[in-house]
Amino acid sequence: MAFRSRRVILVCSLAISGAALGETPPDASSTPVQLEEELVVTGSRVPRKDLTSPAPVVIYSREEIAASGVATLGDFLQLIPWSGGGVNSKFNTGSDGTTQVSLRNLGPRHTLVLVDGKRWVNGGLGAGSGYVPAFDLNTISTAVIERVEVLKDGASAVYGSDAVAGVVNIITRRRMNGVNVEGYAGASPHGDAFQGQLNGTAGISGDRGGFLLSLGAFRQSSMLAANRQWAERALSYNFPAGRIDPSGSSIIPAGRAHVDPAKCPTQLCQRLNAAYPGAGAVDWIADGNAAMGEPVVTDPATGLSWRKYIDSGQVNDRYNFQAVNYFITPNDRLSLFANGDYRLVDFATARLQAAWVDSRSAYQAAPEPFQTIFARTPIDPTNPYNPFGVPIANAAKRLLETGPRQRESDAQTIQLNGGLDGTIERTDWSLSFGYGRTSSSSHGLGSLQTTTLGAGIGPAFQDASGVWRCGTPAAPIANCTPVNLFGVGSVTPAMAQSLGAYTALNDGWSQLGVVNADLSRDLFTIAADRPAGIALGYQFRREYGGVQPDAIAVATHSLDFIGQPTKGSFNTNEAYAELVLPVVSGVPFADDVELQAAGRGFHYSSYGTNFTYKLGARWRPVRGFTLRGTWSTAFKAPTLDDLYLGQFNTVELATDPCSRIPASNAALRAQCAAGPGGASAVNNGDTSFVLPSIFGGNPDLQPETATSATAGTVIEPPQIKGLSITADYYRIKLNAAIARLIGTANVLAACYPASTGSSAAPDPRQCGLITRDPSSGMIQNVLDIAQNAGSVLTSGVDLALRYALPTTAGRFRLLFDGTYLIKQDLVLPNGKKVQGAGNYDVSSFFQTLGVTPRVRFNTGVDYDRGAFSGGVRARYTGGFDECAPPSGTSATGAGLCADQNKDPTTGVPYPAHHVSYNMTFDLYAAYALGSSIGATSFSAGVRNVFDSNPPRVFNSFLTYADPSYDFVGRYVWGRIVQKF
């Protein structure tokens, strides 16, 4: 139900800035706040006249968001301690230009975001784009936000799917008279990471209604990783030595060839064999840097210098892909937002809300890492640039000559909400509809198409003019130039064309239609000072979306942009009922007792029918002390991506555990004989290190289910006015978690657990995904599609404190929001249990889940006197461990503390690397003054005052830090607001 009094909005946003619901506002007495009008608290549909609730809710006002010094709502919400992970502008190739919120480190898919209590369409590049589908916080400008309510509890019984970890409800401004113009600008002292924003908001209101219109423009400039010394190159960590090594990719600009010089005929082979006797088949690179410590050999035929490739150590040849990556991705946005309402008659008010956003974003990654194995064609001996005279099946080159790989995207979002509401005979009623659509287009540069890249490295010949051509004299290949993969700068534009450089094009869309009907009213009074309340409602919702890749991607002929068309929809019919029952009040040891119950039934066209419920209770035995708790079930319906993502053939790095079984592993032999392919699978001799698989959605998925519990206390001692303390325990258990891209290696490990040294029994579900050739026993395909597999358990304790102290020198306010993580346990599809609290294990699997230290908190002090206000904020992220992979170095991938990998030479577990805590400080000041033209406010501040760098996290996909931290460093910002 919509808010019906401007006075109510002001009380909420100003009096309890940043305070948790159930707490007394810092400047009030310990008597519960009684409002003149009823409102609906996030987490309930029943209107009430107090700000208390069995579930923990935190409110952030527009003033607190502005004082944080950030330009966007997304950046603000990713700073709060109960938020962990979620895509943001620090994700380069893993981002679609959106900013998302993820409560409890469960991912944005498990956090429901509402606007004025209503669902909005997802942002991004469309269902099936390969990115996480979720609400884009960038679609709501800070200029139109009244406050943000964060429910830290499951709420599927009230709101339906997605409300597993909690709910973020963005309350927008509805009434104002006059015009506001707001400008914001900020940048790093390095001269980068610029953000600029300009908003204009105008409104008019009267007794029968009002209208508000806001226009905005936003720009965020890109920043390269090379702009920060601590992030300018990829790194790896040698766990046994405790040493940081330069890292990167083994695919380098000079090119690399895997050849045995004793088995090839050229003079270069002879010289390499002499310089490296008995080397065997190793990697050679066209680099003459003798300072690397390896003998250098010159090829007399070409003049190129060659030596052995150095893959690891403090001095190595790996390519630093990090320097050209975006550290902060660019984003430009134009937005329009409107809110209007008009009282038609005493019992009916019409409401309309409209929004339009155009968002342009980009990412940039290192140039294409070309490998002959993906061309499925060796470098032919007749190719003029093959210096070894034998087929080279394993060669690679980083194609600096074709430039970095880029994707530029343009997404337009439109959202329309409207309806009627009012009161008839003490019954509040509401009928509403909502329609939203995000349409996107994107194009990618710097990739190659596999249908043509083989010709340039295949057979070649000289024509009558002495020009080298692709093919043979009997079968020449038109428009093809033989390609030189060896030497920096060796690839000409004509060669790049022969390799198949092209522009990838994608179109995508997400669409949402919603119809709601809601009723609520007071019922009866038992022994309390207020009556029981009930709410009933119905919702119809239809989601529709898809993506259309270009023809090359559809044919799986691209090295980077593989994908099949995705198109699908589902609809749901849902009904809910909620009862709030005040039992007793004003008696000894029962100053206030309240019970709450809610249930929701739903039918999805995609999977069927189910039911979810919620129970809650609040008991205040004496004034100033309250106990509260909830128990609920929740669910997460499969998304359009989960269900309908187009399936396509691909290959994944993995080896067949049954191909060469050690004689000592009888258990593995038995599992291979009893598994897919039967006896033919045993010792089938497959030497491949890439295996064919099918990736995509699964229309047979079932919803994820969850149970959630909270238990807490609110302390507001009457003896200390302005003090409010809350402490809440939470526990969320998520079952049948939907996993996409489980990985061929993980599927094989689950079917043949003895291959990893596990004593677990083979998982028949995973074995059923493997297809083998009946005669050879070799793997033909692994079905690596979305599955209901695994589970998550998280629990912890939240603590919040607010204290307001008025003095003759001004008013001081102390705040503290913190959380302690008890458990973050993940059960993988192969049955392995990962305990992620206090380490990096969970984040090693899912990069968008963020870090999981035991302790996180925000704290600060505010001060105001007259027209001046200011404050200091501190954000603390605790330390945690990250652990070694079997090799002992993060250069070969992330390790798990759960595995306790050991040094094979000593049998002693590798030591963990402890990631240190991170603490940053912010300062801000503001001054307001009035004039004949209106009111003007100036504010300015510095974020990360001491320019603290994030701690090293070597198991991160970035290899040096996690995007949960501040990457920019010290940041200076200013804002001016003029009210006419």
CSV table of N, CA, C and O in Angstrom, one decimal, residues 808-881:
chain,number,residue,atom,x,y,z
A,808,THR,N,25.7,21.7,24.2
A,808,THR,CA,25.7,23.1,23.9
A,808,THR,C,26.6,23.4,22.7
A,808,THR,O,26.5,24.5,22.1
A,809,ALA,N,27.6,22.6,22.4
A,809,ALA,CA,28.5,22.8,21.3
A,809,ALA,C,28.0,22.3,20.0
A,809,ALA,O,28.7,22.4,19.0
A,810,GLY,N,26.9,21.6,20.0
A,810,GLY,CA,26.4,20.9,18.8
A,810,GLY,C,25.9,19.5,19.1
A,810,GLY,O,25.9,19.1,20.3
A,811,ARG,N,25.5,18.9,18.1
A,811,ARG,CA,24.9,17.6,18.3
A,811,ARG,C,25.8,16.5,17.7
A,811,ARG,O,26.2,16.6,16.5
A,812,PHE,N,26.1,15.5,18.5
A,812,PHE,CA,26.9,14.4,18.0
A,812,PHE,C,26.1,13.1,17.9
A,812,PHE,O,25.1,12.9,18.6
A,813,ARG,N,26.4,12.3,16.9
A,813,ARG,CA,25.7,11.1,16.6
A,813,ARG,C,26.8,10.0,16.4
A,813,ARG,O,27.6,10.1,15.5
A,814,LEU,N,26.7,8.9,17.1
A,814,LEU,CA,27.6,7.8,16.9
A,814,LEU,C,26.8,6.6,16.3
A,814,LEU,O,25.7,6.4,16.6
A,815,LEU,N,27.4,6.0,15.3
A,815,LEU,CA,26.8,4.9,14.6
A,815,LEU,C,27.7,3.7,14.5
A,815,LEU,O,28.9,3.9,14.3
A,816,PHE,N,27.2,2.5,14.5
A,816,PHE,CA,28.0,1.3,14.3
A,816,PHE,C,27.0,0.2,13.7
A,816,PHE,O,26.0,0.0,14.2
A,817,ASP,N,27.4,-0.3,12.5
A,817,ASP,CA,26.8,-1.5,11.9
A,817,ASP,C,27.8,-2.5,11.6
A,817,ASP,O,28.8,-2.3,10.9
A,818,GLY,N,27.6,-3.7,12.2
A,818,GLY,CA,28.6,-4.7,12.0
A,818,GLY,C,28.0,-6.1,12.0
A,818,GLY,O,26.8,-6.3,12.4
A,819,THR,N,28.8,-7.1,11.4
A,819,THR,CA,28.3,-8.4,11.3
A,819,THR,C,29.4,-9.4,11.6
A,819,THR,O,30.6,-9.1,11.2
A,820,TYR,N,29.1,-10.5,12.3
A,820,TYR,CA,30.1,-11.6,12.5
A,820,TYR,C,29.6,-12.8,11.8
A,820,TYR,O,28.4,-13.3,12.0
A,821,LEU,N,30.4,-13.4,10.9
A,821,LEU,CA,30.0,-14.5,10.1
A,821,LEU,C,30.4,-15.8,10.9
A,821,LEU,O,31.6,-16.0,11.1
A,822,ILE,N,29.4,-16.6,11.2
A,822,ILE,CA,29.7,-17.9,11.9
A,822,ILE,C,29.9,-19.0,10.9
A,822,ILE,O,30.9,-19.7,11.0
A,823,LYS,N,29.0,-19.1,9.9
A,823,LYS,CA,29.2,-20.2,8.9
A,823,LYS,C,28.9,-19.6,7.5
A,823,LYS,O,28.0,-18.7,7.3
A,824,GLN,N,29.6,-20.1,6.5
A,824,GLN,CA,29.3,-19.9,5.1
A,824,GLN,C,29.7,-21.2,4.4
A,824,GLN,O,30.8,-21.3,3.7
A,825,ASP,N,28.9,-22.2,4.6
A,825,ASP,CA,29.2,-23.6,4.1
A,825,ASP,C,28.5,-23.8,2.7
A,825,ASP,O,27.3,-23.5,2.6
A,826,LEU,N,29.3,-24.3,1.8
A,826,LEU,CA,28.8,-24.6,0.5
A,826,LEU,C,29.1,-26.1,0.2
A,826,LEU,O,30.2,-26.6,0.4
A,827,VAL,N,28.0,-26.8,-0.2
A,827,VAL,CA,28.2,-28.2,-0.7
A,827,VAL,C,28.1,-28.2,-2.2
A,827,VAL,O,27.1,-27.8,-2.8
A,828,LEU,N,29.2,-28.6,-2.8
A,828,LEU,CA,29.3,-28.5,-4.3
A,828,LEU,C,28.5,-29.7,-4.9
A,828,LEU,O,28.1,-30.6,-4.2
A,829,PRO,N,28.3,-29.6,-6.2
A,829,PRO,CA,27.5,-30.6,-6.9
A,829,PRO,C,28.2,-32.0,-6.8
A,829,PRO,O,27.5,-33.0,-6.9
A,830,ASN,N,29.5,-32.1,-6.6
A,830,ASN,CA,30.2,-33.4,-6.4
A,830,ASN,C,30.1,-33.9,-5.0
A,830,ASN,O,30.8,-34.9,-4.7
A,831,GLY,N,29.4,-33.1,-4.1
A,831,GLY,CA,29.3,-33.6,-2.7
A,831,GLY,C,30.3,-33.0,-1.8
A,831,GLY,O,30.2,-33.2,-0.6
A,832,LYS,N,31.4,-32.3,-2.3
A,832,LYS,CA,32.4,-31.8,-1.4
A,832,LYS,C,31.8,-30.6,-0.6
A,832,LYS,O,31.1,-29.8,-1.1
A,833,LYS,N,32.2,-30.6,0.7
A,833,LYS,CA,31.7,-29.5,1.5
A,833,LYS,C,32.9,-28.5,1.7
A,833,LYS,O,34.0,-28.8,2.0
A,834,VAL,N,32.5,-27.2,1.4
A,834,VAL,CA,33.5,-26.1,1.5
A,834,VAL,C,33.0,-25.2,2.6
A,834,VAL,O,31.9,-24.7,2.6
A,835,GLN,N,33.9,-25.0,3.6
A,835,GLN,CA,33.5,-24.1,4.8
A,835,GLN,C,34.2,-22.8,4.5
A,835,GLN,O,35.4,-22.7,4.7
A,836,GLY,N,33.4,-21.8,4.1
A,836,GLY,CA,34.0,-20.6,3.6
A,836,GLY,C,34.1,-19.4,4.6
A,836,GLY,O,34.7,-18.4,4.2
A,837,ALA,N,33.6,-19.6,5.8
A,837,ALA,CA,33.7,-18.5,6.7
A,837,ALA,C,35.2,-18.3,7.2
A,837,ALA,O,35.8,-19.2,7.6
A,838,GLY,N,35.7,-17.1,7.0
A,838,GLY,CA,37.1,-16.9,7.4
A,838,GLY,C,38.1,-17.3,6.4
A,838,GLY,O,39.3,-17.3,6.7
A,839,ASN,N,37.7,-17.7,5.2
A,839,ASN,CA,38.6,-18.0,4.1
A,839,ASN,C,38.1,-17.6,2.8
A,839,ASN,O,37.0,-17.1,2.7
A,840,TYR,N,38.8,-17.9,1.7
A,840,TYR,CA,38.4,-17.5,0.4
A,840,TYR,C,37.8,-18.7,-0.5
A,840,TYR,O,37.7,-18.5,-1.7
A,841,ASP,N,37.5,-19.8,0.2
A,841,ASP,CA,37.1,-21.0,-0.6
A,841,ASP,C,35.9,-20.7,-1.5
A,841,ASP,O,35.8,-21.1,-2.7
A,842,VAL,N,34.8,-20.1,-0.9
A,842,VAL,CA,33.6,-19.9,-1.7
A,842,VAL,C,33.8,-19.0,-2.8
A,842,VAL,O,33.3,-19.2,-3.9
A,843,SER,N,34.5,-17.9,-2.6
A,843,SER,CA,34.7,-16.9,-3.6
A,843,SER,C,35.6,-17.5,-4.7
A,843,SER,O,35.6,-17.0,-5.9
A,844,SER,N,36.4,-18.5,-4.5
A,844,SER,CA,37.2,-19.1,-5.5
A,844,SER,C,36.4,-19.8,-6.6
A,844,SER,O,36.8,-19.9,-7.7
A,845,PHE,N,35.1,-20.2,-6.2
A,845,PHE,CA,34.2,-20.8,-7.2
A,845,PHE,C,33.4,-19.8,-7.9
A,845,PHE,O,33.1,-19.8,-9.0
A,846,PHE,N,32.9,-18.8,-7.1
A,846,PHE,CA,31.9,-17.8,-7.6
A,846,PHE,C,32.4,-16.4,-7.4
A,846,PHE,O,32.3,-15.9,-6.2
A,847,GLN,N,32.9,-15.8,-8.4
A,847,GLN,CA,33.6,-14.5,-8.2
A,847,GLN,C,32.7,-13.4,-7.8
A,847,GLN,O,33.2,-12.4,-7.2
A,848,THR,N,31.4,-13.5,-8.0
A,848,THR,CA,30.5,-12.4,-7.6
A,848,THR,C,30.0,-12.5,-6.2
A,848,THR,O,29.2,-11.7,-5.8
A,849,LEU,N,30.4,-13.5,-5.4
A,849,LEU,CA,30.0,-13.7,-4.1
A,849,LEU,C,30.8,-12.9,-3.1
A,849,LEU,O,30.4,-12.7,-1.9
A,850,GLY,N,31.9,-12.3,-3.5
A,850,GLY,CA,32.7,-11.4,-2.6
A,850,GLY,C,33.4,-12.2,-1.5
A,850,GLY,O,33.3,-13.4,-1.4
A,851,VAL,N,34.2,-11.4,-0.7
A,851,VAL,CA,35.0,-12.0,0.4
A,851,VAL,C,34.1,-12.4,1.5
A,851,VAL,O,33.0,-11.8,1.8
A,852,THR,N,34.5,-13.4,2.3
A,852,THR,CA,33.8,-13.9,3.5
A,852,THR,C,34.6,-13.9,4.8
A,852,THR,O,34.9,-14.9,5.3
A,853,PRO,N,35.1,-12.7,5.2
A,853,PRO,CA,35.8,-12.7,6.5
A,853,PRO,C,34.8,-12.9,7.6
A,853,PRO,O,33.6,-12.8,7.5
A,854,ARG,N,35.3,-13.1,8.8
A,854,ARG,CA,34.5,-13.3,10.0
A,854,ARG,C,33.8,-12.0,10.4
A,854,ARG,O,32.6,-12.0,10.7
A,855,VAL,N,34.5,-10.9,10.3
A,855,VAL,CA,34.1,-9.6,10.8
A,855,VAL,C,34.1,-8.5,9.7
A,855,VAL,O,35.0,-8.4,9.0
A,856,ARG,N,32.9,-7.8,9.7
A,856,ARG,CA,32.8,-6.6,8.8
A,856,ARG,C,32.0,-5.6,9.6
A,856,ARG,O,31.0,-5.9,10.3
A,857,PHE,N,32.5,-4.3,9.6
A,857,PHE,CA,31.6,-3.3,10.2
A,857,PHE,C,31.9,-1.9,9.6
A,857,PHE,O,33.0,-1.7,9.0
A,858,ASN,N,30.9,-1.1,9.7
A,858,ASN,CA,31.0,0.4,9.4
A,858,ASN,C,30.7,1.1,10.7
A,858,ASN,O,29.8,0.8,11.5
A,859,THR,N,31.5,2.2,10.9
A,859,THR,CA,31.3,3.0,12.1
A,859,THR,C,31.6,4.4,11.8
A,859,THR,O,32.2,4.7,10.8
A,860,GLY,N,31.1,5.3,12.6
A,860,GLY,CA,31.4,6.7,12.4
A,860,GLY,C,30.8,7.6,13.4
A,860,GLY,O,30.0,7.2,14.3
A,861,VAL,N,31.1,8.9,13.3
A,861,VAL,CA,30.6,10.0,14.1
A,861,VAL,C,30.2,11.1,13.3
A,861,VAL,O,30.9,11.6,12.4
A,862,ASP,N,29.0,11.6,13.5
A,862,ASP,CA,28.4,12.8,12.8
A,862,ASP,C,28.3,13.9,13.8
A,862,ASP,O,28.1,13.7,15.0
A,863,TYR,N,28.4,15.1,13.2
A,863,TYR,CA,28.3,16.3,14.0
A,863,TYR,C,27.5,17.4,13.2
A,863,TYR,O,27.7,17.5,12.0
A,864,ASP,N,26.6,18.1,13.9
A,864,ASP,CA,26.0,19.2,13.2
A,864,ASP,C,25.7,20.4,14.2
A,864,ASP,O,25.5,20.1,15.4
A,865,ARG,N,25.8,21.5,13.7
A,865,ARG,CA,25.5,22.7,14.5
A,865,ARG,C,25.0,23.8,13.6
A,865,ARG,O,25.8,24.2,12.7
A,866,GLY,N,23.8,24.2,13.7
A,866,GLY,CA,23.2,25.2,12.8
A,866,GLY,C,23.3,24.7,11.3
A,866,GLY,O,22.8,23.6,11.0
A,867,ALA,N,23.9,25.5,10.5
A,867,ALA,CA,23.9,25.2,9.1
A,867,ALA,C,25.0,24.2,8.7
A,867,ALA,O,25.1,23.8,7.5
A,868,PHE,N,25.9,24.0,9.6
A,868,PHE,CA,27.1,23.1,9.3
A,868,PHE,C,26.9,21.7,9.8
A,868,PHE,O,26.3,21.4,10.9
A,869,SER,N,27.3,20.7,9.0
A,869,SER,CA,27.3,19.3,9.5
A,869,SER,C,28.6,18.7,8.9
A,869,SER,O,29.1,19.1,7.9
A,870,GLY,N,29.0,17.6,9.5
A,870,GLY,CA,30.2,16.9,9.0
A,870,GLY,C,30.3,15.6,9.7
A,870,GLY,O,29.5,15.2,10.6
A,871,GLY,N,31.3,14.8,9.4
A,871,GLY,CA,31.5,13.5,10.0
A,871,GLY,C,32.6,12.7,9.5
A,871,GLY,O,33.3,13.1,8.5
A,872,VAL,N,32.9,11.6,10.1
A,872,VAL,CA,33.9,10.7,9.7
A,872,VAL,C,33.4,9.3,9.7
A,872,VAL,O,32.5,9.0,10.6
A,873,ARG,N,33.7,8.5,8.7
A,873,ARG,CA,33.2,7.1,8.6
A,873,ARG,C,34.4,6.2,8.5
A,873,ARG,O,35.5,6.6,7.9
A,874,ALA,N,34.3,5.0,9.0
A,874,ALA,CA,35.3,4.0,8.9
A,874,ALA,C,34.6,2.7,8.4
A,874,ALA,O,33.6,2.4,8.9
A,875,ARG,N,35.3,2.0,7.5
A,875,ARG,CA,34.8,0.7,7.0
A,875,ARG,C,35.9,-0.3,7.3
A,875,ARG,O,37.0,-0.2,6.8
A,876,TYR,N,35.5,-1.4,7.9
A,876,TYR,CA,36.5,-2.5,8.3
A,876,TYR,C,36.0,-3.8,7.6
A,876,TYR,O,34.9,-4.2,7.8
A,877,THR,N,37.0,-4.4,7.0
A,877,THR,CA,36.8,-5.8,6.4
A,877,THR,C,37.9,-6.6,7.0
A,877,THR,O,39.1,-6.4,6.8
A,878,GLY,N,37.5,-7.7,7.7
A,878,GLY,CA,38.4,-8.5,8.5
A,878,GLY,C,39.3,-9.3,7.6
A,878,GLY,O,39.0,-9.5,6.4
A,879,GLY,N,40.3,-9.9,8.1
A,879,GLY,CA,41.2,-10.7,7.4
A,879,GLY,C,40.7,-12.2,7.2
A,879,GLY,O,39.7,-12.5,7.9
A,880,PHE,N,41.3,-12.9,6.4
A,880,PHE,CA,40.9,-14.3,6.1
A,880,PHE,C,42.0,-15.0,5.5
A,880,PHE,O,43.0,-14.4,5.1
A,881,ASP,N,41.9,-16.4,5.3
A,881,ASP,CA,42.9,-17.2,4.7
A,881,ASP,C,42.6,-17.6,3.3
A,881,ASP,O,41.4,-17.7,2.9
